[in-house]
Coordinates of C-alpha atoms in Angstrom, one line a residue:
M28 CA 0.0 0.0 0.0
P29 CA 1.5 3.3 -1.0
T30 CA 2.3 5.7 1.8
D31 CA 1.8 9.4 2.1
Q32 CA 5.6 9.7 1.6
H33 CA 5.3 7.8 -1.7
H34 CA 2.4 10.0 -2.8
S35 CA 4.4 13.1 -1.9
A36 CA 7.4 11.9 -3.8
F37 CA 5.2 11.0 -6.8
R38 CA 3.7 14.5 -6.9
H39 CA 7.1 16.1 -6.5
R40 CA 8.5 14.0 -9.4
C41 CA 5.7 15.0 -11.7
V42 CA 5.8 18.7 -10.8
E43 CA 9.6 18.7 -11.4
R44 CA 9.1 17.0 -14.8
V45 CA 6.7 19.8 -15.9
R46 CA 9.0 22.5 -14.4
A47 CA 11.9 21.0 -16.4
L48 CA 10.1 22.0 -19.6
G49 CA 10.9 25.6 -18.9
L50 CA 7.4 26.9 -19.5
A51 CA 7.0 30.6 -18.5
D52 CA 4.7 30.9 -15.5
E53 CA 2.9 33.9 -17.0
E54 CA 2.5 32.3 -20.4
Q55 CA -1.0 31.2 -21.4
L56 CA -0.3 27.7 -22.5
T57 CA -1.9 26.0 -25.4
V58 CA -1.6 22.4 -26.7
P59 CA 0.0 23.6 -30.0
A60 CA 2.5 25.8 -28.0
L61 CA 3.3 22.9 -25.7
C62 CA 3.9 20.6 -28.7
E63 CA 6.1 23.2 -30.3
R64 CA 8.1 23.4 -27.1
L65 CA 8.4 19.6 -26.8
S66 CA 9.4 19.4 -30.5
G67 CA 12.3 21.9 -29.8
L68 CA 13.4 20.0 -26.7
R69 CA 13.4 16.6 -28.5
G70 CA 14.8 18.0 -31.8
R71 CA 12.0 16.6 -33.9
P72 CA 8.4 17.5 -34.7
L73 CA 5.5 16.3 -32.6
H74 CA 2.2 16.1 -34.5
V75 CA -1.2 15.8 -33.0
V76 CA -3.7 14.1 -35.2
A77 CA -7.5 13.4 -34.7
I78 CA -8.7 10.2 -36.3
G79 CA -11.8 8.1 -36.0
L80 CA -10.2 5.1 -34.4
P81 CA -11.6 1.6 -34.8
L82 CA -14.1 0.4 -32.1
G83 CA -12.2 -1.0 -29.2
S84 CA -9.1 1.1 -29.7
P85 CA -7.6 3.2 -27.0
D86 CA -8.6 6.8 -27.0
G87 CA -5.1 7.9 -27.8
L88 CA -1.7 6.6 -29.0
L89 CA 1.8 7.9 -28.8
I90 CA 3.8 6.9 -31.9
E91 CA 7.5 7.5 -31.8
M92 CA 9.4 7.4 -35.1
Q93 CA 13.0 7.9 -35.9
D94 CA 12.5 11.6 -37.0
Q95 CA 9.1 12.6 -35.7
D96 CA 6.5 11.8 -33.1
F97 CA 2.7 11.5 -33.4
I98 CA -0.1 11.7 -30.8
V99 CA -3.2 10.2 -32.3
Y100 CA -6.5 10.7 -30.5
E101 CA -10.1 9.7 -31.1
A102 CA -11.8 12.5 -33.1
R103 CA -15.3 11.7 -31.8
L104 CA -14.5 12.4 -28.2
A105 CA -15.8 15.6 -26.5
P106 CA -13.3 18.4 -26.8
V107 CA -12.3 18.4 -23.1
H108 CA -11.8 14.6 -23.2
Q109 CA -9.7 15.0 -26.4
Q110 CA -7.5 17.5 -24.6
Q111 CA -7.0 15.2 -21.6
V112 CA -6.1 12.3 -23.9
V113 CA -3.5 14.4 -25.7
L114 CA -2.1 15.7 -22.5
H115 CA -1.9 12.2 -21.1
E116 CA 0.1 11.0 -24.1
I117 CA 2.3 14.1 -23.7
G118 CA 2.8 12.9 -20.1
H119 CA 4.2 9.6 -21.4
L120 CA 6.5 11.5 -23.8
I121 CA 7.8 13.8 -21.1
C122 CA 8.5 10.9 -18.8
D123 CA 10.1 8.9 -21.6
H124 CA 8.1 5.8 -20.5
P125 CA 9.3 2.6 -22.2
T126 CA 7.2 1.4 -25.0
L127 CA 6.5 -1.8 -26.7
A128 CA 8.3 -2.4 -30.0
T129 CA 5.5 -3.2 -32.4
H130 CA 4.6 -2.9 -36.1
S131 CA 0.9 -2.8 -35.4
P132 CA -1.5 -3.4 -38.4
L133 CA -3.7 -0.8 -36.7
V134 CA -1.0 1.8 -37.0
A135 CA -0.1 0.8 -40.5
E136 CA -3.8 1.1 -41.5
L137 CA -4.2 4.5 -39.8
F138 CA -1.2 6.1 -41.4
T139 CA -0.9 4.4 -44.8
P140 CA -0.3 5.9 -47.4
S141 CA 0.9 9.1 -45.7
L142 CA 3.5 7.3 -43.6
D143 CA 5.5 4.2 -44.4
P144 CA 4.5 1.7 -41.6
G145 CA 8.0 0.3 -41.8
L146 CA 9.4 3.5 -40.3
V147 CA 7.3 3.2 -37.1
N148 CA 9.8 2.4 -34.3
R149 CA 7.6 2.3 -31.2
V150 CA 3.9 2.5 -30.4
L151 CA 2.6 2.8 -26.9
G152 CA 0.6 -0.3 -26.6
R153 CA -0.5 0.3 -23.1
D154 CA -3.2 -1.6 -21.3
H155 CA -4.3 1.6 -19.4
T156 CA -4.3 -0.1 -16.0
H157 CA -3.5 1.7 -12.9
T158 CA 0.3 1.3 -13.2
E159 CA 2.7 3.9 -11.9
E160 CA 3.4 5.0 -15.5
E161 CA -0.2 5.5 -16.3
R162 CA -0.8 7.4 -13.1
E163 CA 2.2 9.5 -13.8
A164 CA 1.2 10.3 -17.4
E165 CA -2.3 11.2 -16.2
Y166 CA -1.1 13.4 -13.3
I167 CA 1.4 15.3 -15.6
G168 CA -1.4 15.7 -18.1
S169 CA -3.6 17.2 -15.4
L170 CA -0.8 19.5 -14.3
L171 CA -0.4 20.7 -17.9
G172 CA -4.2 21.0 -18.2
Q173 CA -4.3 23.4 -15.2
R174 CA -2.0 25.7 -17.2
I175 CA -4.3 25.4 -20.3
C176 CA -7.7 25.5 -18.8
S177 CA -9.8 28.5 -19.4
W178 CA -12.1 27.7 -16.5
S179 CA -12.0 30.2 -13.6
T180 CA -11.4 29.2 -10.0
D181 CA -14.0 31.8 -9.1
K182 CA -17.1 29.8 -8.0
T183 CA -19.5 32.6 -8.8
R184 CA -20.8 33.3 -12.3
P185 CA -23.1 36.1 -13.5
V186 CA -26.7 35.1 -13.6
P187 CA -28.7 36.3 -16.6
P188 CA -31.7 38.3 -15.5
G189 CA -34.2 35.8 -17.0
A190 CA -32.7 33.0 -14.8
Q191 CA -32.5 34.8 -11.5
D192 CA -35.9 33.5 -10.2
L193 CA -34.8 29.9 -11.0
V194 CA -31.4 30.4 -9.2
V195 CA -33.2 31.7 -6.1
R196 CA -35.5 28.7 -6.1
L197 CA -32.6 26.2 -6.6
S198 CA -30.6 27.9 -3.9
A199 CA -33.5 27.5 -1.5
L200 CA -33.6 23.8 -2.3
E201 CA -29.9 23.5 -1.5
S202 CA -30.3 25.4 1.8
R203 CA -33.1 22.9 2.8
R204 CA -30.9 19.9 1.8
L205 CA -28.1 21.2 4.0
A206 CA -30.5 21.7 6.9
W207 CA -31.6 18.0 6.6
V208 CA -28.1 16.7 6.8

């Protein structure tokens, strides 16, 4: 059973990996800007590609080739889910997690004829269990997502005039629920 010390070391390791990217704190981060930064650090392009993946496929794949890398994600996912999948795969890239050497027919089918399937060196054929690597990629993706997210931490939102009566009634229901607890 992991200890608090283990969790603390895990979080620290992930934060340090993100810090090592040298992203400016005041910079409004975007996925394209992050990919450009990673391309520069790795010395080769990183492409993000939306594809309608076959049924039963993972939501995302990281494909590392000799001279370029690809993150492929399911095009039919909701935009926020697409972003998290891409950031998760970026987490694997940042951590340089070991991959399984494969020449997957799925990958060849997805990229032919634009890419020669014989050039594919490695595909992350992960089983998406709760391994340390998957948790690390997900946590790093979440850390990066915090820098990208346009959601405010402010819990109050302006209420349109036509909805104010509804908000008052819903708030009254919440107050009663809390009184019952």
